[in-house]
Amino acid sequence: MPHELPKAYDPAAIETRWAEYWVREQLFTAEASKTPDSGQPVFTLLLPPPNVTGRLHMGHMLNQTEMDIIVRWHRMRGFETLWLPGTDHAGIATQMMVERQLATEGKKRRDLGRQDFLKRVWEWKEQYGGAILEQMRRLGASVDWGREYFTMDENLSRAVREAFVRLHEEGLVYRGNYIVNWCPRCGTAISDLEVVHEETQGKLWEIRYPVAGSDEYVVVATTRPETMLGDTAVAVNPRDQRYTHLHGKKIRLPLMNREIPIILDELANPEFGTGAVKVTPAHDPNDFAAGLRHNLPQITVMDEYARMNENAGPYAGHDRFEARERIVQDLQEQGYLAGIKDHQLAIGKCQRCKTVVEPRVSMQWFVAVNKKPGHGGMSMAEAAIAVVEKGYVKFTPENYKTIYLQWMQNIHDWCISRQLWWGHRIPAWYCGDCNEITVAREEPKACKCGSTRLTQDEDVLDTWFSSGLLPFSAMEWPNTSPDLARYYPTSLLITGFDILFFWVARMTMMGCHFMNEPHRPTPLAGDVEARLRESVPFREVYIHSLVNDAEGQKMSKTKGNVVDPIETIERFGTDAVRFTLAAMAAPGTNIAFSETRTESYRAFANKIWNAARFIFMNVDRAQQDGVWSLADFAKIAPKPGEVGLPRFHTADLEDRWILSRFNRVSQEVHDALSGYRFHEAAHVVYHFFWGEFCDWYIELVKPRMMAGGNTARIAVENIVSLFEGALRLLSPFMPFITEEIWHAVYDGKPPRRSIALAAYPQADASQMSVEAETGMAILQDLIVSVRNVRAELKVEPKAKLDIEIFADDPVRNLVEQNREALARLANVNSATFVGESLAKASNSRSTARFDVRVVYEQKIDVAAELERIGKDIEKLEREQGNAQRQLGNEAFLSKAPAHVVEGIRRREGEIKILLEKARTALTELSAK
RNA sequence: GGGCGGUUAGCUCAGCUGGUUAGAGCGCCUGCCUUACAAGCAGGAGGUCGCAGGUUCGAGUCCUGCACUGCCCACCA
C-alpha cells in the first residue's frame, strides 16, 4: 500500500486526531496503583495547577512545552513517568470574577448571601474552570488525565483541614489581633507577597504638634496625614539631644484635641526629618510594634472599606483620600501645617485590584514560620533553608538559589486567613457561651464546655496554603497511598519565578514539615538527615523564562501586545510553536517571541514531512520491485531500551558518517536536556535533521536507491532506520508530526501504540566513527569548493564540468571511493588527479587537504578573485601570528593541556600550507 | 535602600565549567521551479563581543571600575 502524503504539511489535518487519541487511549497513565513495583526508575512532575480563572497564554505554553519535553524524554527512556495535572480554585481571583459577573446584574455578593454566592462560583467554575486543561489536551500535553484533581475536591480539602489542625496543635498556627495588609476594595487581609509596591511621586506633609502646656511644638512628617487622627504618641529617639527637654511631656494632637505622650523609642531616626515621628499603632506596622512596646492604645480610624469611622471625629464617613484633603486644609487653616514637600515613595497596592493597601489591625490566623516545633528540630523556614543549602532541592538556573535563600532568611509570619467566601473555610469554631475556640478536623458537636452554640470561623484560607500542600495532598495525604509512596518526592518542578515565593517556597516549607516525621504516613528509613532529604516536595526546580513580545517588551493586555498561543498554533501548528519556544528557551534568559521564528520552524516541520514523502516514495518503489519489505523491517524495529540504531548497514562512508552523527547528536541532546538547555537540544536536532540528514545524507543516498537490487535494499533499509530513529529523537519536541509519520513508517501497524512509548535514542559509542566524520568533512569540503568556484564563474547550473584534484593518497582514495557522490553533488563530469599543486592554477580552490580546479574556459573575475584571496591571506596571517606566538611561548607549551597544544600545532601546519597556496595564487593572478 | 541580570552580525538572540577559525533564525545580495520540499536548493556579504583597567601561557567567557539598561525584594515617617 503506497504512502500517500499531501505535498505540504498541514498540521490542522492531523493534530486534533492525535490529541484525542492520546487522551482516549490513556497512554500517559502512571501505573503505581496497578503494579506494586515496576522496577523502573520513577519520574514525577507536578503541573503547576492553572487557576480556574485562567486562559492559556504564552507563558503557560512555554511551561507546558518544557514539561512535556522533559516528561516525554523520560518516558521514552523507560522511566515510570507521572505528570500530575489539576486546577487551583484561586480564591480571591475567582471570587472577583464572579463578583464582576454579579455586578453586571447589579448585584453584590452580600445580596446573595454566602450559600447562594458559593453556588454561583461553583457554577462558574464548572463552566469556565477547565479551560486551560482543555487547551492542554488539545496541545497534546502528556499528562496523566486519570489523576486530575481540583484543589477543593473533598480529599484535598480534607488534607487542608488536616494540615491546619496539625499546625495548630503544634503551635505553628495561631490567631491574633495584628496589623496586616488590608485591601479595602476586596475587603480582606492579604499577605505581604500580595502587596505590590509602586514607585510614586507623593508628598510629605509636615505638621506642627504643640507641646501641651507650652508654646513649643515639634514638627512631624507624614505621607498619610489622615492617619494622624489615630495617633496615640509622638516618638523621639532617646539619644536625640534636641528633644531631651521634652522627655515626659505631652503633645496636644491637633484637630482631635487629645493629649498624647511623647515616648522614647528607636523608631525615631534622628537622621530623618526632624527626628520626631507620629505614632499610629492601628495604621502602621512600625507604629504597631512601637505601640506594643509602650503599651499605647490602638485607635482605628477607618472601617474595612477605608472610610473614616466614628473615631475620626468630624471626618467620619469620608473616604480616606477625601479625608486627607480636608485634614490638610484644616491643618493649614489652623496654622498647624509647617510645609509640604515632594516625596518619592513606594506605595503598596493590592496585587489583584491595584487598590492602595491600608495597614489595618484585625483578628487573623497566621503560620509561625520561624517558630521551632514542639518536638524539637527546625522551624519551617529553617528546614526550607537547609534543604536548599544542602542541595536536596536544586535550582536551575542556580542564581535562584540565592534569591530563594535571601527571601526565606527574612521571612515573616504568614497571614493565612482571608475575608472571602470562596476557598477552604478555616476549621475553627467559636463557642457562643464560653468563647473557647475549637480547632478540629470535622465539625465538632459541642464545645468542651458542653455548649452547642458553635459557629464556624467565617474566613477562608489563603489559596497558597492549599497549593503549598499539593505535592502530597494531590497524592492522597494524609492517607497512605501507593502514589504517595512511589511518586513522592516529585523529581522536578518547572515553574515561573513569579511564583517562586508564593508557591515554591511554601511547598518547600510544607513538604519538609508534613512529609517528615512525625506527620509522614509511612515512616522514613535512615537518620535525621536522610529523612530531611526525602521530605522535600521536589528534588529539582527549573525556573523557566519569561515570554515577551518580539521587541522584548512584557506582554500585557493594556499594551495590546499579547500573542495568543491558540491563534498562533492555528496558523503554524502546535509543533512549530513548541519548537519555537524550546529553541528560544535558554535557561535564565527571557524569550522575545517572534513569529518569524515560528515561521521557520513551521518550515522545519514541512521539511520533515517532505523527507517522509521522499522516503516513502522509495520504500514503495522498493516494495513494488520486491527488493525490500516493510513487514521485515517492522520485525527488527527497535525495542524500548535499545540504544543507537538496532540495525544499520555501514557499507558506505555516508552510512558510517550519518550513524556516527546520529549517535553523537543523541548524546548532545541527552546532555542538553539533562541541564534543561532546551534551546541547545532543539538546535542540535534541527541542525542534524535538516543540515545533515536532509542536505547530505538523502542526497548522497539517492542514486543508491535508484540502483535497484541489493544496493537499493540496503539504502532503503538504512534510510528508513535512520529516519525512524530521527523521528524518535524529535518526538518530545514535535509530538504531532512525528506521531503521524511514525505510524506511516510502519504503514499503520507500529510496534507500539504511540511513538511516545517507543525508545528514545541513546548514544552508543561503538556506532560513532571519527574516521567517517573526518572523511565526510573532507568530501563535503571538496564538493563545496567545486560549487564555490562554479558559482563564481557563473557556470550554467546544469552544465557538467571536469575537475582536477591534487591530494595525497588517503584523500585520493577517499575521492576514488566517492566519485559518484562528487559527480552528483557538484555536478562534475570527470575528476582526474594531478601530480602537482593547483594552487596557482586558474579557477581553483585550495584547502589544507587538497587543491581542486574546475576546467572551464572562462576565467574567474580577476579583480574579485584578488580581493577574495587578499582577504583570506589577511585573516590567515592574523591567525598564524596568534598560533606562532602561542607555540613560541614556553609557558603555553608547559601549561596548556596537550590536546590544545596539539590542535594549535596542527592548525599552524594547515595555515602554513594555506598561506603558501594563497600567496602563490596571488602572485600568479597579479601577473595577469 | 538592598539583591539579581543584560550590553555579541542590520534585527532578535545563543555561546554550559576560560582553550584551536565567535554561532543560529530572520533580513540582505547572487543564481536556480535539479523528478521530497519555492515553507525549497546552491553560493555569498556582514561582528575591534558596551568602555577602561586587571588576572592568566591564553579572556566574549574570570576580577575591578565606569556607562547605559531591564527585573526582583524592602515596615524608614
mmCIF file of N, CA and C (backbone and C1' of nucleotides) in Angstrom, chain A residues 174-184 187-195 224 280-286 288-289 298 300 303-304 320 348 356-367 412-419 459, chain B residues 75:
data_model
loop_
_atom_site.group_PDB
_atom_site.id
_atom_site.type_symbol
_atom_site.label_atom_id
_atom_site.label_comp_id
_atom_site.label_asym_id
_atom_site.label_seq_id
_atom_site.Cartn_x
_atom_site.Cartn_y
_atom_site.Cartn_z
ATOM 1 N N TYR A 174 -1.467 30.250 64.699
ATOM 2 C CA TYR A 174 -2.054 30.982 65.821
ATOM 3 C C TYR A 174 -2.997 32.048 65.308
ATOM 4 N N ARG A 175 -3.852 32.485 66.202
ATOM 5 C CA ARG A 175 -4.816 33.518 65.852
ATOM 6 C C ARG A 175 -4.493 34.747 66.690
ATOM 7 N N GLY A 176 -4.601 35.915 66.107
ATOM 8 C CA GLY A 176 -4.301 37.086 66.906
ATOM 9 C C GLY A 176 -4.699 38.367 66.215
ATOM 10 N N ASN A 177 -4.726 39.415 67.037
ATOM 11 C CA ASN A 177 -5.051 40.737 66.561
ATOM 12 C C ASN A 177 -3.752 41.406 66.163
ATOM 13 N N TYR A 178 -3.487 41.446 64.906
ATOM 14 C CA TYR A 178 -2.229 42.040 64.462
ATOM 15 C C TYR A 178 -2.485 42.972 63.294
ATOM 16 N N ILE A 179 -1.461 43.724 62.994
ATOM 17 C CA ILE A 179 -1.617 44.604 61.844
ATOM 18 C C ILE A 179 -1.283 43.820 60.583
ATOM 19 N N VAL A 180 -2.174 43.900 59.628
ATOM 20 C CA VAL A 180 -1.969 43.164 58.372
ATOM 21 C C VAL A 180 -2.212 44.100 57.191
ATOM 22 N N ASN A 181 -1.820 43.625 56.024
ATOM 23 C CA ASN A 181 -2.132 44.377 54.799
ATOM 24 C C ASN A 181 -3.598 44.152 54.486
ATOM 25 N N TRP A 182 -4.291 45.229 54.274
ATOM 26 C CA TRP A 182 -5.736 45.119 54.072
ATOM 27 C C TRP A 182 -6.103 45.798 52.761
ATOM 28 N N CYS A 183 -6.828 45.057 51.932
ATOM 29 C CA CYS A 183 -7.309 45.683 50.700
ATOM 30 C C CYS A 183 -8.740 46.147 50.920
ATOM 31 N N PRO A 184 -8.962 47.454 50.919
ATOM 32 C CA PRO A 184 -10.299 47.989 51.206
ATOM 33 C C PRO A 184 -11.320 47.652 50.124
ATOM 34 N N GLY A 187 -11.873 43.859 50.616
ATOM 35 C CA GLY A 187 -12.410 43.642 51.952
ATOM 36 C C GLY A 187 -11.771 42.475 52.664
ATOM 37 N N THR A 188 -10.511 42.258 52.414
ATOM 38 C CA THR A 188 -9.837 41.140 53.054
ATOM 39 C C THR A 188 -8.392 41.476 53.371
ATOM 40 N N ALA A 189 -7.859 40.703 54.302
ATOM 41 C CA ALA A 189 -6.433 40.767 54.560
ATOM 42 C C ALA A 189 -5.714 40.093 53.396
ATOM 43 N N ILE A 190 -4.513 40.541 53.114
ATOM 44 C CA ILE A 190 -3.692 39.861 52.119
ATOM 45 C C ILE A 190 -2.280 39.722 52.679
ATOM 46 N N SER A 191 -1.522 38.792 52.128
ATOM 47 C CA SER A 191 -0.175 38.568 52.652
ATOM 48 C C SER A 191 0.795 39.603 52.080
ATOM 49 N N ASP A 192 1.967 39.665 52.677
ATOM 50 C CA ASP A 192 2.994 40.603 52.210
ATOM 51 C C ASP A 192 3.229 40.448 50.711
ATOM 52 N N LEU A 193 3.206 39.190 50.269
ATOM 53 C CA LEU A 193 3.514 38.923 48.863
ATOM 54 C C LEU A 193 2.455 39.441 47.910
ATOM 55 N N GLU A 194 1.240 39.599 48.430
ATOM 56 C CA GLU A 194 0.165 40.062 47.562
ATOM 57 C C GLU A 194 0.104 41.582 47.457
ATOM 58 N N VAL A 195 1.056 42.222 48.139
ATOM 59 C CA VAL A 195 1.157 43.676 48.035
ATOM 60 C C VAL A 195 2.262 43.990 47.034
ATOM 61 N N ARG A 224 0.804 60.116 55.042
ATOM 62 C CA ARG A 224 -0.625 59.821 55.146
ATOM 63 C C ARG A 224 -1.237 60.643 56.282
ATOM 64 N N THR A 280 1.073 55.868 65.084
ATOM 65 C CA THR A 280 -0.318 55.485 64.851
ATOM 66 C C THR A 280 -0.415 53.965 64.890
ATOM 67 N N PRO A 281 -0.493 53.385 66.047
ATOM 68 C CA PRO A 281 -0.386 51.926 66.169
ATOM 69 C C PRO A 281 -1.402 51.151 65.338
ATOM 70 N N ALA A 282 -2.553 51.702 65.084
ATOM 71 C CA ALA A 282 -3.583 50.934 64.385
ATOM 72 C C ALA A 282 -3.441 51.011 62.870
ATOM 73 N N HIS A 283 -2.523 51.854 62.384
ATOM 74 C CA HIS A 283 -2.469 52.045 60.928
ATOM 75 C C HIS A 283 -1.084 52.003 60.314
ATOM 76 N N ASP A 284 -0.125 51.524 61.066
ATOM 77 C CA ASP A 284 1.221 51.418 60.505
ATOM 78 C C ASP A 284 1.958 50.286 61.209
ATOM 79 N N PRO A 285 2.597 49.428 60.467
ATOM 80 C CA PRO A 285 3.246 48.264 61.070
ATOM 81 C C PRO A 285 4.343 48.629 62.068
ATOM 82 N N ASN A 286 5.154 49.628 61.735
ATOM 83 C CA ASN A 286 6.210 50.033 62.671
ATOM 84 C C ASN A 286 5.622 50.617 63.943
ATOM 85 N N PHE A 288 2.729 50.035 65.038
ATOM 86 C CA PHE A 288 2.051 48.963 65.751
ATOM 87 C C PHE A 288 3.009 48.309 66.744
ATOM 88 N N ALA A 289 4.224 48.013 66.233
ATOM 89 C CA ALA A 289 5.234 47.384 67.086
ATOM 90 C C ALA A 289 5.636 48.317 68.218
ATOM 91 N N GLN A 298 -4.610 51.473 70.641
ATOM 92 C CA GLN A 298 -4.728 51.440 69.181
ATOM 93 C C GLN A 298 -6.056 52.078 68.807
ATOM 94 N N THR A 300 -8.369 52.811 65.839
ATOM 95 C CA THR A 300 -8.633 52.567 64.429
ATOM 96 C C THR A 300 -9.569 53.654 63.935
ATOM 97 N N ASP A 303 -12.826 52.219 58.579
ATOM 98 C CA ASP A 303 -13.523 50.940 58.568
ATOM 99 C C ASP A 303 -12.914 50.033 57.497
ATOM 100 N N GLU A 304 -13.541 48.882 57.269
ATOM 101 C CA GLU A 304 -12.938 47.904 56.349
ATOM 102 C C GLU A 304 -12.946 48.365 54.904
ATOM 103 N N ARG A 320 -10.932 57.791 52.760
ATOM 104 C CA ARG A 320 -9.629 58.176 53.329
ATOM 105 C C ARG A 320 -8.935 59.292 52.540
ATOM 106 N N GLY A 348 2.132 50.761 48.472
ATOM 107 C CA GLY A 348 1.690 49.367 48.398
ATOM 108 C C GLY A 348 0.286 49.249 47.830
ATOM 109 N N VAL A 356 -4.959 50.902 46.752
ATOM 110 C CA VAL A 356 -3.922 51.177 47.733
ATOM 111 C C VAL A 356 -4.233 50.418 49.028
ATOM 112 N N VAL A 357 -3.260 49.636 49.451
ATOM 113 C CA VAL A 357 -3.433 48.795 50.623
ATOM 114 C C VAL A 357 -3.376 49.638 51.889
ATOM 115 N N GLU A 358 -4.189 49.290 52.866
ATOM 116 C CA GLU A 358 -4.204 50.010 54.133
ATOM 117 C C GLU A 358 -3.766 49.053 55.236
ATOM 118 N N PRO A 359 -2.686 49.362 55.935
ATOM 119 C CA PRO A 359 -2.357 48.502 57.084
ATOM 120 C C PRO A 359 -3.495 48.615 58.094
ATOM 121 N N ARG A 360 -3.901 47.490 58.651
ATOM 122 C CA ARG A 360 -5.095 47.512 59.489
ATOM 123 C C ARG A 360 -4.967 46.459 60.580
ATOM 124 N N VAL A 361 -5.353 46.825 61.773
ATOM 125 C CA VAL A 361 -5.311 45.864 62.869
ATOM 126 C C VAL A 361 -6.575 45.019 62.804
ATOM 127 N N SER A 362 -6.387 43.727 62.745
ATOM 128 C CA SER A 362 -7.571 42.868 62.738
ATOM 129 C C SER A 362 -7.212 41.473 63.225
ATOM 130 N N MET A 363 -8.244 40.689 63.499
ATOM 131 C CA MET A 363 -8.065 39.343 64.020
ATOM 132 C C MET A 363 -7.827 38.408 62.861
ATOM 133 N N GLN A 364 -6.674 37.789 62.810
ATOM 134 C CA GLN A 364 -6.330 36.917 61.684
ATOM 135 C C GLN A 364 -5.607 35.668 62.174
ATOM 136 N N TRP A 365 -5.512 34.712 61.263
ATOM 137 C CA TRP A 365 -4.740 33.498 61.528
ATOM 138 C C TRP A 365 -3.383 33.593 60.842
ATOM 139 N N PHE A 366 -2.368 33.062 61.517
ATOM 140 C CA PHE A 366 -1.007 33.135 60.968
ATOM 141 C C PHE A 366 -0.298 31.784 61.080
ATOM 142 N N VAL A 367 0.651 31.593 60.179
ATOM 143 C CA VAL A 367 1.570 30.466 60.335
ATOM 144 C C VAL A 367 2.869 31.018 60.895
ATOM 145 N N HIS A 412 8.621 36.643 57.268
ATOM 146 C CA HIS A 412 7.783 36.963 58.433
ATOM 147 C C HIS A 412 6.660 35.942 58.529
ATOM 148 N N ASP A 413 5.978 35.962 59.638
ATOM 149 C CA ASP A 413 4.845 35.060 59.788
ATOM 150 C C ASP A 413 3.842 35.316 58.661
ATOM 151 N N TRP A 414 3.176 34.257 58.305
ATOM 152 C CA TRP A 414 2.349 34.270 57.093
ATOM 153 C C TRP A 414 0.878 34.367 57.479
ATOM 154 N N CYS A 415 0.279 35.463 57.074
ATOM 155 C CA CYS A 415 -1.153 35.645 57.339
ATOM 156 C C CYS A 415 -1.948 34.788 56.358
ATOM 157 N N ILE A 416 -2.691 33.821 56.888
ATOM 158 C CA ILE A 416 -3.355 32.849 56.007
ATOM 159 C C ILE A 416 -4.870 32.973 55.974
ATOM 160 N N SER A 417 -5.426 33.861 56.789
ATOM 161 C CA SER A 417 -6.892 33.985 56.735
ATOM 162 C C SER A 417 -7.276 35.073 55.745
ATOM 163 N N ARG A 418 -8.371 34.821 55.059
ATOM 164 C CA ARG A 418 -8.876 35.772 54.070
ATOM 165 C C ARG A 418 -10.353 35.991 54.325
ATOM 166 N N GLN A 419 -10.775 37.258 54.248
ATOM 167 C CA GLN A 419 -12.181 37.558 54.498
ATOM 168 C C GLN A 419 -12.952 37.394 53.185
ATOM 169 N N ASP A 459 -14.001 32.988 57.882
ATOM 170 C CA ASP A 459 -12.962 33.245 56.882
ATOM 171 C C ASP A 459 -12.503 31.971 56.179
ATOM 172 P P C B 75 8.352 45.161 53.811
ATOM 173 O "O5'" C B 75 8.401 46.591 54.499
ATOM 174 C "C5'" C B 75 7.523 47.617 54.102
ATOM 175 C "C4'" C B 75 7.416 48.592 55.242
ATOM 176 C "C3'" C B 75 8.751 49.140 55.727
ATOM 177 O "O3'" C B 75 9.106 50.295 54.997
ATOM 178 C "C1'" C B 75 7.521 48.312 57.584
#
